[in-house]
Short mmCIF file of C-alpha atoms (C1' of nucleotides) in Angstrom, two decimals:
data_model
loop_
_atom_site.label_atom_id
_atom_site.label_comp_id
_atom_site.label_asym_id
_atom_site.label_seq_id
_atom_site.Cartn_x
_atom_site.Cartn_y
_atom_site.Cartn_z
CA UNK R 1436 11.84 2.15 -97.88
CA UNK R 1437 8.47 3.87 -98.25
CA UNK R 1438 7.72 3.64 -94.06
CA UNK R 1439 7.14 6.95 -92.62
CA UNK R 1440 10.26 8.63 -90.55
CA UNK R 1441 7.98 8.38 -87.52
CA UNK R 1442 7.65 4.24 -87.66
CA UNK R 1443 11.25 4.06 -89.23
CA UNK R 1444 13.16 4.62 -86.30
CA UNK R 1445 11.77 3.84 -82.88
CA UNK R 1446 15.03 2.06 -81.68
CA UNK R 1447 17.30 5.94 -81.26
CA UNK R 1448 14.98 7.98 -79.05
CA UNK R 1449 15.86 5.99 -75.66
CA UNK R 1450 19.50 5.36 -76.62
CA UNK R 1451 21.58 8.24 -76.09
CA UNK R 1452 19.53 8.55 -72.19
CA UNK R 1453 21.78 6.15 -70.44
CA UNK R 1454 24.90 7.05 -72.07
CA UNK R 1455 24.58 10.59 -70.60
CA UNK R 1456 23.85 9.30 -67.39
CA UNK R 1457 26.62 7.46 -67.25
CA UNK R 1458 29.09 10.67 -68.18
CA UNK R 1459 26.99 12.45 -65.95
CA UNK R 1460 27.96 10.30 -62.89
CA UNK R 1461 31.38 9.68 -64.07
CA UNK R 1462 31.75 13.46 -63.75
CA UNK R 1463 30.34 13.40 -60.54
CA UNK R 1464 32.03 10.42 -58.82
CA UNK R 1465 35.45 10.55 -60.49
CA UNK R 1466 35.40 14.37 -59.61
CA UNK R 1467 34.56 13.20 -55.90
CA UNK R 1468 36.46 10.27 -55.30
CA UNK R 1469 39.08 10.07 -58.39
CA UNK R 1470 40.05 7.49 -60.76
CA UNK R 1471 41.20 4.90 -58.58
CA UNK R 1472 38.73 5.74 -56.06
CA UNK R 1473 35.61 5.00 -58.19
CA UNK R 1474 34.70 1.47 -59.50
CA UNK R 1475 32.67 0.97 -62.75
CA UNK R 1476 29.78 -0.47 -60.27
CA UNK R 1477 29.40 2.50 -58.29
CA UNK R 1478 29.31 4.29 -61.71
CA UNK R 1479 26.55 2.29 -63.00
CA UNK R 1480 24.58 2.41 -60.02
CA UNK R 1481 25.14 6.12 -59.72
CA UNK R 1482 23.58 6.24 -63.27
CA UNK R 1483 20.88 3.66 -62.58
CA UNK R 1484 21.52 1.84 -65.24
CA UNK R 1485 23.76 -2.27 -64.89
CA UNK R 1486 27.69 -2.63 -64.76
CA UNK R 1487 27.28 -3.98 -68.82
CA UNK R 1488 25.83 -0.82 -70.00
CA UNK R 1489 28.90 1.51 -68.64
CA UNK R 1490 31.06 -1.05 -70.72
CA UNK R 1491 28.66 -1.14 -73.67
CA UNK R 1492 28.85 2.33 -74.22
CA UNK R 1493 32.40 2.93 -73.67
CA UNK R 1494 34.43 -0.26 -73.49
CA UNK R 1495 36.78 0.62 -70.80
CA UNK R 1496 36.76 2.87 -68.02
CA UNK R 1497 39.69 4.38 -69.00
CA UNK R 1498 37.82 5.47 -72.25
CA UNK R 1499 34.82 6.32 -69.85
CA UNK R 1500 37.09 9.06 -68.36
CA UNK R 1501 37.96 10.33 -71.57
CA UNK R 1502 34.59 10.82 -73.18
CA UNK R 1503 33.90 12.55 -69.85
CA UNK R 1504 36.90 14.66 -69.64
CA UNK R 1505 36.27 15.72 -73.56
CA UNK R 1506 32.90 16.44 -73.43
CA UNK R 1507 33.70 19.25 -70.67
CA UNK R 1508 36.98 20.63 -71.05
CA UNK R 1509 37.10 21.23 -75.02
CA UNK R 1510 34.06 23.98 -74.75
CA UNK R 1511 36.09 26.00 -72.11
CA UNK R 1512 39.14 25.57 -73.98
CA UNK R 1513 37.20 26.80 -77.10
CA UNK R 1514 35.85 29.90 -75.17
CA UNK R 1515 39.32 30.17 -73.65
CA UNK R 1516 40.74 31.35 -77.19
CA UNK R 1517 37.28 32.91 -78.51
CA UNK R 1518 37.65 35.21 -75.90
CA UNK R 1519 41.73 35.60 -76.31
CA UNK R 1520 41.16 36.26 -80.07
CA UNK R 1521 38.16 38.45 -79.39
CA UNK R 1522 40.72 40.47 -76.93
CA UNK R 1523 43.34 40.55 -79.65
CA UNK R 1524 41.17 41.84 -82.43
CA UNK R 1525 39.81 44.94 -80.27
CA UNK R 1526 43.43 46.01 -79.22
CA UNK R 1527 44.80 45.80 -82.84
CA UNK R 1528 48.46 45.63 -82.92
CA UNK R 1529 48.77 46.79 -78.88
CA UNK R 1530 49.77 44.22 -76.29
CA UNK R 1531 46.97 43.02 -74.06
CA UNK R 1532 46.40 43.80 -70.48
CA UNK R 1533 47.78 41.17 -68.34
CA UNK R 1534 44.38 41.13 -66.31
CA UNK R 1535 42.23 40.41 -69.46
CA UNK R 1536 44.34 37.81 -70.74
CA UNK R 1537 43.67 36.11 -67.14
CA UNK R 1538 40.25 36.91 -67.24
CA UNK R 1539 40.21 35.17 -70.56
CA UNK R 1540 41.99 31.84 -69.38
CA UNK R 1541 40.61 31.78 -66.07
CA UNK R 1542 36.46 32.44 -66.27
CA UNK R 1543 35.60 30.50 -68.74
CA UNK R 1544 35.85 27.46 -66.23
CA UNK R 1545 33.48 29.24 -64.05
CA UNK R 1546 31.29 29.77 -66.85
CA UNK R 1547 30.32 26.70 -68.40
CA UNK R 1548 30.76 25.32 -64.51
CA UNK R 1549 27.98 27.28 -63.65
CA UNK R 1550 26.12 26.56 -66.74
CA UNK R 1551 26.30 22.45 -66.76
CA UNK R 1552 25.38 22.52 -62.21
CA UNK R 1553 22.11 21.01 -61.79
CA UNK R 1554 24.11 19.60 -58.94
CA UNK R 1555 25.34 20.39 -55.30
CA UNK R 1556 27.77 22.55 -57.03
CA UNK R 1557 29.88 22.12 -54.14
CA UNK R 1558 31.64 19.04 -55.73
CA UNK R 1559 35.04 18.88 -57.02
CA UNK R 1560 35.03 20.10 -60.70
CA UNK R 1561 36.68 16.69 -62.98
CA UNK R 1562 38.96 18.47 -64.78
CA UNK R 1563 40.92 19.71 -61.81
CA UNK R 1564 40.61 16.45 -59.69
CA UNK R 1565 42.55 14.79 -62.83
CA UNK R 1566 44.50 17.71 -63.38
CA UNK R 1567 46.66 16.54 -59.73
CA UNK R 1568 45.29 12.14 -60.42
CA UNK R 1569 48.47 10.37 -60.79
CA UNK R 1570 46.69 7.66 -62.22
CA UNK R 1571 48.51 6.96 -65.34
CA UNK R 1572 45.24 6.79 -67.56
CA UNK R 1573 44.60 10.31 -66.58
CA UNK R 1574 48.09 11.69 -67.06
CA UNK R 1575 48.42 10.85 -70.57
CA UNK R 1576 45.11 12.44 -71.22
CA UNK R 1577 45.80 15.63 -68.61
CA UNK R 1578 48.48 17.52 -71.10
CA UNK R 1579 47.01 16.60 -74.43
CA UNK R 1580 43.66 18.20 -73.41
CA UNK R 1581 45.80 21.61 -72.12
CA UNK R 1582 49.07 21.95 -73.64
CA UNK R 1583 46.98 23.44 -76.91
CA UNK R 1584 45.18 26.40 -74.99
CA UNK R 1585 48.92 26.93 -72.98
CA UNK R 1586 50.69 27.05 -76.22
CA UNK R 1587 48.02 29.75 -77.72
CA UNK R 1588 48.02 32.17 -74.40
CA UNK R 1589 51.91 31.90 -74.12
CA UNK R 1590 52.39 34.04 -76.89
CA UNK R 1591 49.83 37.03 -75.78
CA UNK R 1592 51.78 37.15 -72.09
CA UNK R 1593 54.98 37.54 -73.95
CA UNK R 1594 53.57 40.39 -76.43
CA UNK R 1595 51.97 42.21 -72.81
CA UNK R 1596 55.69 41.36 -70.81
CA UNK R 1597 58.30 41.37 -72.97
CA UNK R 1598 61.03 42.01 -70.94
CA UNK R 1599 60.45 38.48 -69.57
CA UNK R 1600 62.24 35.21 -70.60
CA UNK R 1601 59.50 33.21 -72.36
CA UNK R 1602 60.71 30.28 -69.67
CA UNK R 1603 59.82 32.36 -66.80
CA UNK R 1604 55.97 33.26 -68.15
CA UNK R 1605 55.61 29.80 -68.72
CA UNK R 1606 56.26 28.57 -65.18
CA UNK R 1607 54.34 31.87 -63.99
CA UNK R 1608 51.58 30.17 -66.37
CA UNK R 1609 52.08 27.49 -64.77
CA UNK R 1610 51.58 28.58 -61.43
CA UNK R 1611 48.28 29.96 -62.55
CA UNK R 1612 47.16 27.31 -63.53
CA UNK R 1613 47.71 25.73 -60.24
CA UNK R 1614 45.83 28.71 -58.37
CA UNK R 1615 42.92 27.35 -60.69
CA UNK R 1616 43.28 23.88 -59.59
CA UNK R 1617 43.44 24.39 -56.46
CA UNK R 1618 39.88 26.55 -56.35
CA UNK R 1619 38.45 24.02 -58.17
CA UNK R 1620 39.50 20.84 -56.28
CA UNK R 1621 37.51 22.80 -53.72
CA UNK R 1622 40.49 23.52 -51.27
CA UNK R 1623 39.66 27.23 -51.11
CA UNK R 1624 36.88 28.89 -49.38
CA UNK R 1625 35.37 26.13 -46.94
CA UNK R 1626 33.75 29.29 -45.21
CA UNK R 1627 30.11 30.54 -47.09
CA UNK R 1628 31.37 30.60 -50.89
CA UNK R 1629 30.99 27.74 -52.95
CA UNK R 1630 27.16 28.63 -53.94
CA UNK R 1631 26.27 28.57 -57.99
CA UNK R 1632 25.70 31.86 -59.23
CA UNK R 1633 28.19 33.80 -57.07
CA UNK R 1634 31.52 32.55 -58.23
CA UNK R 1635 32.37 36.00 -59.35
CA UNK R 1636 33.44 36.76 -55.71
CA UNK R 1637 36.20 33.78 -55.85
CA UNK R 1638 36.43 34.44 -59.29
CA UNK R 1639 37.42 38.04 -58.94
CA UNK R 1640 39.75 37.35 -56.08
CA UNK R 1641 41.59 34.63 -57.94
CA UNK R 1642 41.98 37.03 -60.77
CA UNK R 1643 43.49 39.50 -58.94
CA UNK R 1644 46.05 37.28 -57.38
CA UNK R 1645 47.20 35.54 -60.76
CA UNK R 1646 47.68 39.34 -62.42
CA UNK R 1647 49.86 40.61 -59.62
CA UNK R 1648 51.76 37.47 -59.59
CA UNK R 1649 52.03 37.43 -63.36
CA UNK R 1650 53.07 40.99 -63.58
CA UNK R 1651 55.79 41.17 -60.19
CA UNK R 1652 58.06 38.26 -61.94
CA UNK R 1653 61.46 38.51 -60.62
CA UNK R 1654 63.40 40.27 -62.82
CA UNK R 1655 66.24 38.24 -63.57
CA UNK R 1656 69.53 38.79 -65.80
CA UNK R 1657 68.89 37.96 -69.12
CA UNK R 1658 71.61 35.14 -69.73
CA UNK R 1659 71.99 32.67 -67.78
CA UNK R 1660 74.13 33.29 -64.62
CA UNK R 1661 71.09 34.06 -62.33
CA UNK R 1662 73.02 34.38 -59.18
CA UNK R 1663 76.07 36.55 -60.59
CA UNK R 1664 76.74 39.64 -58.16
CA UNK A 370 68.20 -9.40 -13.68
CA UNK A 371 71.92 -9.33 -13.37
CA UNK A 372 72.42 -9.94 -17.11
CA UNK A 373 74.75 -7.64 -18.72
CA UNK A 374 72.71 -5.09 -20.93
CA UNK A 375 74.49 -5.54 -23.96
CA UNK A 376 72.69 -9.17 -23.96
CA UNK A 377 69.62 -8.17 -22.53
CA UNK A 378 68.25 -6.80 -25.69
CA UNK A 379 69.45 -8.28 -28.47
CA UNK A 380 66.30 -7.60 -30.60
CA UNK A 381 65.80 -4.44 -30.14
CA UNK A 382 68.73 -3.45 -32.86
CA UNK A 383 67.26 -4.95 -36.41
CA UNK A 384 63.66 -3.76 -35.25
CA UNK A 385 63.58 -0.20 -37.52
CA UNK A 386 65.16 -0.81 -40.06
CA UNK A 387 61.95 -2.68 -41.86
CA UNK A 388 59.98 -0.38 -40.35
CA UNK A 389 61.49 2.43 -42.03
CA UNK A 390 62.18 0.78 -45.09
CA UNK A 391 58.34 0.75 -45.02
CA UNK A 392 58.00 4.42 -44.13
CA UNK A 393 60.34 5.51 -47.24
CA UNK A 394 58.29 3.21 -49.32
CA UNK A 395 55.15 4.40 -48.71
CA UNK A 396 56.31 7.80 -48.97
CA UNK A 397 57.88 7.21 -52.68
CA UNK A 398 54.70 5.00 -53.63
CA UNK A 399 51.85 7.27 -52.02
CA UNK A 400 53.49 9.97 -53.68
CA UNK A 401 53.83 8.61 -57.13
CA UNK A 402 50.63 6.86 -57.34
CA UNK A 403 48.39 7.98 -54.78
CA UNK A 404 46.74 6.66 -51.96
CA UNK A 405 43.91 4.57 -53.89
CA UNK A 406 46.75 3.69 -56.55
CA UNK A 407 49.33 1.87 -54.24
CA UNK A 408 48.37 -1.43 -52.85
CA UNK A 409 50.08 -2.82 -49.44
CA UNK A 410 51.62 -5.56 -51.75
CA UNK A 411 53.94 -3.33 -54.06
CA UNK A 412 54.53 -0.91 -50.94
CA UNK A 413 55.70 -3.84 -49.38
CA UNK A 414 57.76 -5.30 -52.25
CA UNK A 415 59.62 -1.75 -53.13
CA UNK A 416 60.68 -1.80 -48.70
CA UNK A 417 62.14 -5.38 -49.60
CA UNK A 418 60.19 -7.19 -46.99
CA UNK A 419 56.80 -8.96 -46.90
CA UNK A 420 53.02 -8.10 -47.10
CA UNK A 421 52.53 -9.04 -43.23
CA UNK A 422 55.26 -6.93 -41.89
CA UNK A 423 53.36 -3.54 -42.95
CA UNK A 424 50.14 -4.45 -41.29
CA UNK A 425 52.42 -5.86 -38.01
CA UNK A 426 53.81 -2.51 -37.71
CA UNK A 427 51.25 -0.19 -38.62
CA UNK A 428 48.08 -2.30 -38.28
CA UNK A 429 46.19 -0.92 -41.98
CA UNK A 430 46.99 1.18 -44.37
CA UNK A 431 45.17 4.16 -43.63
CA UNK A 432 47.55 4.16 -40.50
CA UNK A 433 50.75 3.84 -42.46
CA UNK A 434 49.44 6.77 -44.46
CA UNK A 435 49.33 8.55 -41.15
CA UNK A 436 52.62 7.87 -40.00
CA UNK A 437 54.32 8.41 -43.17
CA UNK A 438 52.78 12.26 -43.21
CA UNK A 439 53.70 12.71 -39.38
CA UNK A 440 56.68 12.19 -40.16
CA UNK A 441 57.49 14.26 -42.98
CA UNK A 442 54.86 17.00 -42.17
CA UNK A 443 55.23 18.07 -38.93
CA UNK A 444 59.29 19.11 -39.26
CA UNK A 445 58.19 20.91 -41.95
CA UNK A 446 55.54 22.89 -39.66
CA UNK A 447 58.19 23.40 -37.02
CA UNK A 448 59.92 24.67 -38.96
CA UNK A 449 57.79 27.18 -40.72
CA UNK A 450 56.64 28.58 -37.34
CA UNK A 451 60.10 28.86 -36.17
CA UNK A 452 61.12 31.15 -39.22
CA UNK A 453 58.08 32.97 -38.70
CA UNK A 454 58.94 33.34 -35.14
CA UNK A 455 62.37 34.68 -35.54
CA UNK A 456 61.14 37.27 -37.76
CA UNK A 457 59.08 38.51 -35.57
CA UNK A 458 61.93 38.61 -32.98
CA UNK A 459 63.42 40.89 -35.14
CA UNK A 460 61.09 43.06 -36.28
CA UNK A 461 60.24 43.68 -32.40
CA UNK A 462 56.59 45.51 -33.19
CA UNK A 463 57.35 46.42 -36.33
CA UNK A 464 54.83 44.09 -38.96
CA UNK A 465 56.71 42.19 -40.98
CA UNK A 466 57.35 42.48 -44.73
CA UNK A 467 54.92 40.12 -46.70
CA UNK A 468 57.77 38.97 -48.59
CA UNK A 469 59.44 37.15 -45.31
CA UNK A 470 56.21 35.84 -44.00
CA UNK A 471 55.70 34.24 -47.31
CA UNK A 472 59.36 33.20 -47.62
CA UNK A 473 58.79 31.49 -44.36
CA UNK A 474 56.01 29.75 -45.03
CA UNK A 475 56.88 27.89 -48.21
CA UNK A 476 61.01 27.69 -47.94
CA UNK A 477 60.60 25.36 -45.38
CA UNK A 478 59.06 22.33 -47.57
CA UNK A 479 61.73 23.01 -50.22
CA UNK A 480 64.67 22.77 -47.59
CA UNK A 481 63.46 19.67 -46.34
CA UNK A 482 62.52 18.18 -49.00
CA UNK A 483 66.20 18.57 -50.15
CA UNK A 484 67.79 17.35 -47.07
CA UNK A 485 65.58 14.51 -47.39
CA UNK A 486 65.83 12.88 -51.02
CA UNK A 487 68.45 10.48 -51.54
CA UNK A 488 66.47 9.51 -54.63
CA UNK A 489 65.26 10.59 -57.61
CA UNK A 490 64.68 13.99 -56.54
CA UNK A 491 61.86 14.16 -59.09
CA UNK A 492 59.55 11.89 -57.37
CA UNK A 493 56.52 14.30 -56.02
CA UNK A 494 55.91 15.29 -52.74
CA UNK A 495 54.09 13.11 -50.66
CA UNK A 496 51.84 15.88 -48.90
CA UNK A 497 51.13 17.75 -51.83
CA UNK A 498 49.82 14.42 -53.35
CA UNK A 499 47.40 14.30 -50.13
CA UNK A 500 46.40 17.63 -50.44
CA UNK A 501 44.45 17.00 -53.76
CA UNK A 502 43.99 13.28 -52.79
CA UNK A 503 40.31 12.83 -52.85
CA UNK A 504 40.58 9.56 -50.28
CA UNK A 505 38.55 9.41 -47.35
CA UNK A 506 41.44 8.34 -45.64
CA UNK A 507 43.12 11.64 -46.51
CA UNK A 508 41.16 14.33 -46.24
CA UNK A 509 40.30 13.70 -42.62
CA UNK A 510 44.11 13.85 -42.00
CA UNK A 511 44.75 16.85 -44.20
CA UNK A 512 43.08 19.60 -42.45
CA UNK A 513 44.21 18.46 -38.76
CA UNK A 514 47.90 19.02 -40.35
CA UNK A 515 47.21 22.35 -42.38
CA UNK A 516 44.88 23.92 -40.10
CA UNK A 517 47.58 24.52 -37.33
CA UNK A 518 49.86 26.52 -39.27
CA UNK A 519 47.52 28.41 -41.47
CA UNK A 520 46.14 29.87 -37.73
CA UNK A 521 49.48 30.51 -37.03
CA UNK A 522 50.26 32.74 -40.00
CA UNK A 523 46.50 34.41 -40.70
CA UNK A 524 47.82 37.06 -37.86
CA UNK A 525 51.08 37.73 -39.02
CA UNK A 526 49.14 38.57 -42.35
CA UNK A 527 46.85 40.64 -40.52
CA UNK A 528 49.78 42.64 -39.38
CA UNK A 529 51.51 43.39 -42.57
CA UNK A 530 48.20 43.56 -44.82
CA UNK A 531 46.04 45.82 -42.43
CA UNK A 532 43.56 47.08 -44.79
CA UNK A 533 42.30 43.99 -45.94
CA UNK A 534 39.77 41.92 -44.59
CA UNK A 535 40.57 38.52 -42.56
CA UNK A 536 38.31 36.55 -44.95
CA UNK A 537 40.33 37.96 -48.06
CA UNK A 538 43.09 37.10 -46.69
CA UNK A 539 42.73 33.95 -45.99
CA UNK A 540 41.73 32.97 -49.39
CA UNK A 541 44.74 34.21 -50.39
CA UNK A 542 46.40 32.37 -48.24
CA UNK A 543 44.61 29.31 -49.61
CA UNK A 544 45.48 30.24 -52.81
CA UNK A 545 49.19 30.54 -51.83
CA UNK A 546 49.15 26.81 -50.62
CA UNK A 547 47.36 26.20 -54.32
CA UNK A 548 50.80 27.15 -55.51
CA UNK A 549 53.09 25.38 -53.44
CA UNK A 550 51.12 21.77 -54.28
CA UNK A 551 51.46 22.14 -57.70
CA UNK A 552 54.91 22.51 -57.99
CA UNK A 553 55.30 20.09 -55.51
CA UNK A 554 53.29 18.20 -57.57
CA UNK A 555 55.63 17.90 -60.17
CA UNK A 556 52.65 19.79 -62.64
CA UNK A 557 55.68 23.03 -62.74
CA UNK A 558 58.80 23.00 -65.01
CA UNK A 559 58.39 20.02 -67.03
CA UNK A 560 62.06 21.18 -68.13
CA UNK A 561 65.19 21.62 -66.61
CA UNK A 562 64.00 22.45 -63.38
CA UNK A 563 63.70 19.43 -60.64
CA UNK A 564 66.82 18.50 -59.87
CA UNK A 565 68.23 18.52 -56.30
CA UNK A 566 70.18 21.10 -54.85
CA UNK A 567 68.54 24.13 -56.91
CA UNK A 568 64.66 24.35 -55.75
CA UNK A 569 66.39 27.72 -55.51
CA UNK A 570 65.24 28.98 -59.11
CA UNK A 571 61.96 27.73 -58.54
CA UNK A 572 61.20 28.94 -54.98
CA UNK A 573 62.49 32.77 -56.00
CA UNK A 574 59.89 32.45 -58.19
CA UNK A 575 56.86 31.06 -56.19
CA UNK A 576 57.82 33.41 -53.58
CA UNK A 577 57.64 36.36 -55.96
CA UNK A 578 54.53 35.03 -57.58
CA UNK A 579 52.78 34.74 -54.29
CA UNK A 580 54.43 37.89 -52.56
CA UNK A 581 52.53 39.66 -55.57
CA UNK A 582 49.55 37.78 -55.44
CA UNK A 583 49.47 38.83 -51.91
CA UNK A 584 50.06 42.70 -51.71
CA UNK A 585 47.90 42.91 -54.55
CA UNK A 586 44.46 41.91 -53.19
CA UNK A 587 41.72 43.63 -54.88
CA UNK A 588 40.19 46.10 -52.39
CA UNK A 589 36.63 45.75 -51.55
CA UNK A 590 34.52 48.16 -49.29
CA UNK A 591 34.53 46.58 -45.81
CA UNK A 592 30.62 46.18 -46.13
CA UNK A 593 28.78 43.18 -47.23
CA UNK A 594 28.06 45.19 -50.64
CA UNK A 595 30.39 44.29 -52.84
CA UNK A 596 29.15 45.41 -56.36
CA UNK A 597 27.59 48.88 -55.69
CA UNK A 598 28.80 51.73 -57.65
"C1'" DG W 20 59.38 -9.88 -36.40
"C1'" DT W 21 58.76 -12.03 -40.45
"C1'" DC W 22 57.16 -15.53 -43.12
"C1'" DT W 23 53.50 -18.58 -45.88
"C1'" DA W 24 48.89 -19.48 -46.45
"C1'" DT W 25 44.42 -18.05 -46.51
"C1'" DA W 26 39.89 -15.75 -45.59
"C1'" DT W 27 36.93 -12.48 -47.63
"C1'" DG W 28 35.64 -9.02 -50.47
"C1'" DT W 29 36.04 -5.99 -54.74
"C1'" DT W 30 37.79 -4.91 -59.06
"C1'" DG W 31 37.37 -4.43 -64.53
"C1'" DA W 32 35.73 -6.86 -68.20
"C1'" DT W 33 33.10 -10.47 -70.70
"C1'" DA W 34 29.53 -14.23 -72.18
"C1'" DG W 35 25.12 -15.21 -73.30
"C1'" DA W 36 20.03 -14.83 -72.54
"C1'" DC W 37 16.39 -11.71 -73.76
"C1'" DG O 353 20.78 -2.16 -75.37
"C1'" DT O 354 20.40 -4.02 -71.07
"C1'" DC O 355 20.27 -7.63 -68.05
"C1'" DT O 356 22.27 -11.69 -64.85
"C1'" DA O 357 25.99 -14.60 -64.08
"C1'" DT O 358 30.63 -15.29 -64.04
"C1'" DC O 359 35.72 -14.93 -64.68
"C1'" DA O 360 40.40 -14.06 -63.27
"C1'" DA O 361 42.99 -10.90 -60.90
"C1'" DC O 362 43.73 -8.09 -57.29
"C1'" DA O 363 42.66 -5.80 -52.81
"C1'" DT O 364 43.13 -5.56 -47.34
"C1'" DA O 365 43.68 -7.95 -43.51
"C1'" DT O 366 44.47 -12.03 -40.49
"C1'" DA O 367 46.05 -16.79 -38.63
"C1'" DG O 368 49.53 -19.62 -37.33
"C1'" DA O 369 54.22 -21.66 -38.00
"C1'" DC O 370 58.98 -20.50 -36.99
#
DNA sequence: GTCTATATGTTGATAGAC
DNA sequence: GTCTATCAACATATAGAC
């Protein structure tokens, strides 16, 4: 009771180590190679640490993947709304400009990306590799993580085009989404992007595309008889 | 070597039928769960016929892969390029609107798709599953299939979007594909949407979506400098 | 051509020593 | 906490009978 805090507790200073190995290669190698595509050896070797550890720390490696998936996505969700709200507070009671409500959705991935790349930062980033796994561990996990943030930027794309059906800015959400994917699976730009600090070029590009698209939906009837003459 | 034909080859008639029961199979099953996620055993099981038969008529996996896409894949391409040639038929020397170039690019996949699915209909698309598969196996096969018809449209794009730079447009074009695998994904419409005969509500809108995205590139000085004021 | 049986390796997860 | 050793299940692919 009386030991000093220094003595009292040599056991926690080399613990947490390995388990942040291991979600550090589980990002890597389940971002690489997918679910299915990466064993819990690989993993553990990857992490230089045994096969026991990996299931020490997290049981299965089903609940590997989500420790991994959480510790990543929920700070870009979190700076997905900070900046929405930050957006929404500056313009008052005005509608938002399509293009910043992208912006807001779309760089915070880049972001925190760029921040958490001591890596080649040419591989896959997790999130999006799961985002198109059809492994059915990952699809469970895939809307819980991203139906919140949908369900809170839905709202400021109807307020900025109302004279949309809410169903068509969600599949135009939708869509953007999938430009994201797509970038971040690594599927665009085989050519000299892909470096760390310049994802602004991409970035800006991808931007550009989701705003026009968001902003050029067809204009369709507002009931229901799409095709009517 | 006078026998009457009709005797001469008696096994030639029950030979395809397995071996496109197998085909269908592995296009259902590679599609649902991936490459990684189906095993030879259950592909062979859902064709009603035995582990051995697969690997007797395709040799390994990878291969059956391979013929699966082939065969889905390049009708699709043929297709494309034949739209896109027509239209340029008709517009004599005249570039063509980027509407139609895009509306021949991705209408294609949705028409065939159609014609093709005697089953659920809501089953995803084999290719797009490849296209984010992270398999060996499948990335090797990906670009040889892509790369042929992405050449074949960068010019036409040229044409119609003259003031942009080849390398932008590409990436847009890249970004246009992003699009079409996530719907064809089955990551679009969670709703109504998916059933057979109307992809039509859905493609009017991808096609809008990525006419937009298109025509709306952001324009950058045709130097190297892209952030000087 | 298709089957059964099998060879050979890998998987995720666990038991028990330390 | 981490290791080695091991389990049962599953993988791809092949051999040989019919």
């Amino acid at each position: 009771m009386a030991q000093p805090t220094s003595l009292a507790r040599p056991p926690a200073p080399l613990v947490g180590d390995t388990r942040e190995r291991l979600l550090d290669a589980a990002e890597q190698l389940f971002g690489e190679n997918g679910f299915d595509g990466t064993s819990m050896r690989a993993l553990a070797r990857a992490a230089g640490t045994g096969l026991s550890a990996a299931n020490y720390h997290f049981g299965s490696k089903e609940a590997l993947l989500t420790a991994v998936m959480l510790r990543r996505i929920n700070p870009v969700n979190e700076l997905r709304i900070q900046r929405l709200e930050t957006l929404e507070a500056q313009a008052g009671n005005q509608p938002l400009r399509v293009e910043d409500i992208v912006d807001a959705y779309l760089r915070p991935v880049f972001e925190i990306r760029a921040a958490s790349l001591q890596r080649d930062a040419s591989s896959p980033w997790l999130a999006a590799r799961v985002y198109s796994d059809p492994s059915d561990a990952v699809s469970k996990l895939k809307r819980e993580l991203f139906v919140r943030v949908h369900a809170r930027f839905l709202p400021a794309l109807q307020r900025a085009l109302p004279q949309h059906a809410v169903r068509d800015l969600e599949i135009a959400q939708q869509l953007t989404t999938g430009l994201l994917v797509h970038v971040l699976s690594g599927n665009v730009s085989e050519g000299e992007l892909g470096s760390a600090q310049d994802y602004e070029a991409i970035l800006r590009r991808l931007i550009a595309y989701a705003t026009a698209g968001l902003t050029h939906l067809p204009v369709v009837p507002a009931d229901g008889a799409e095709e009517q003459p």
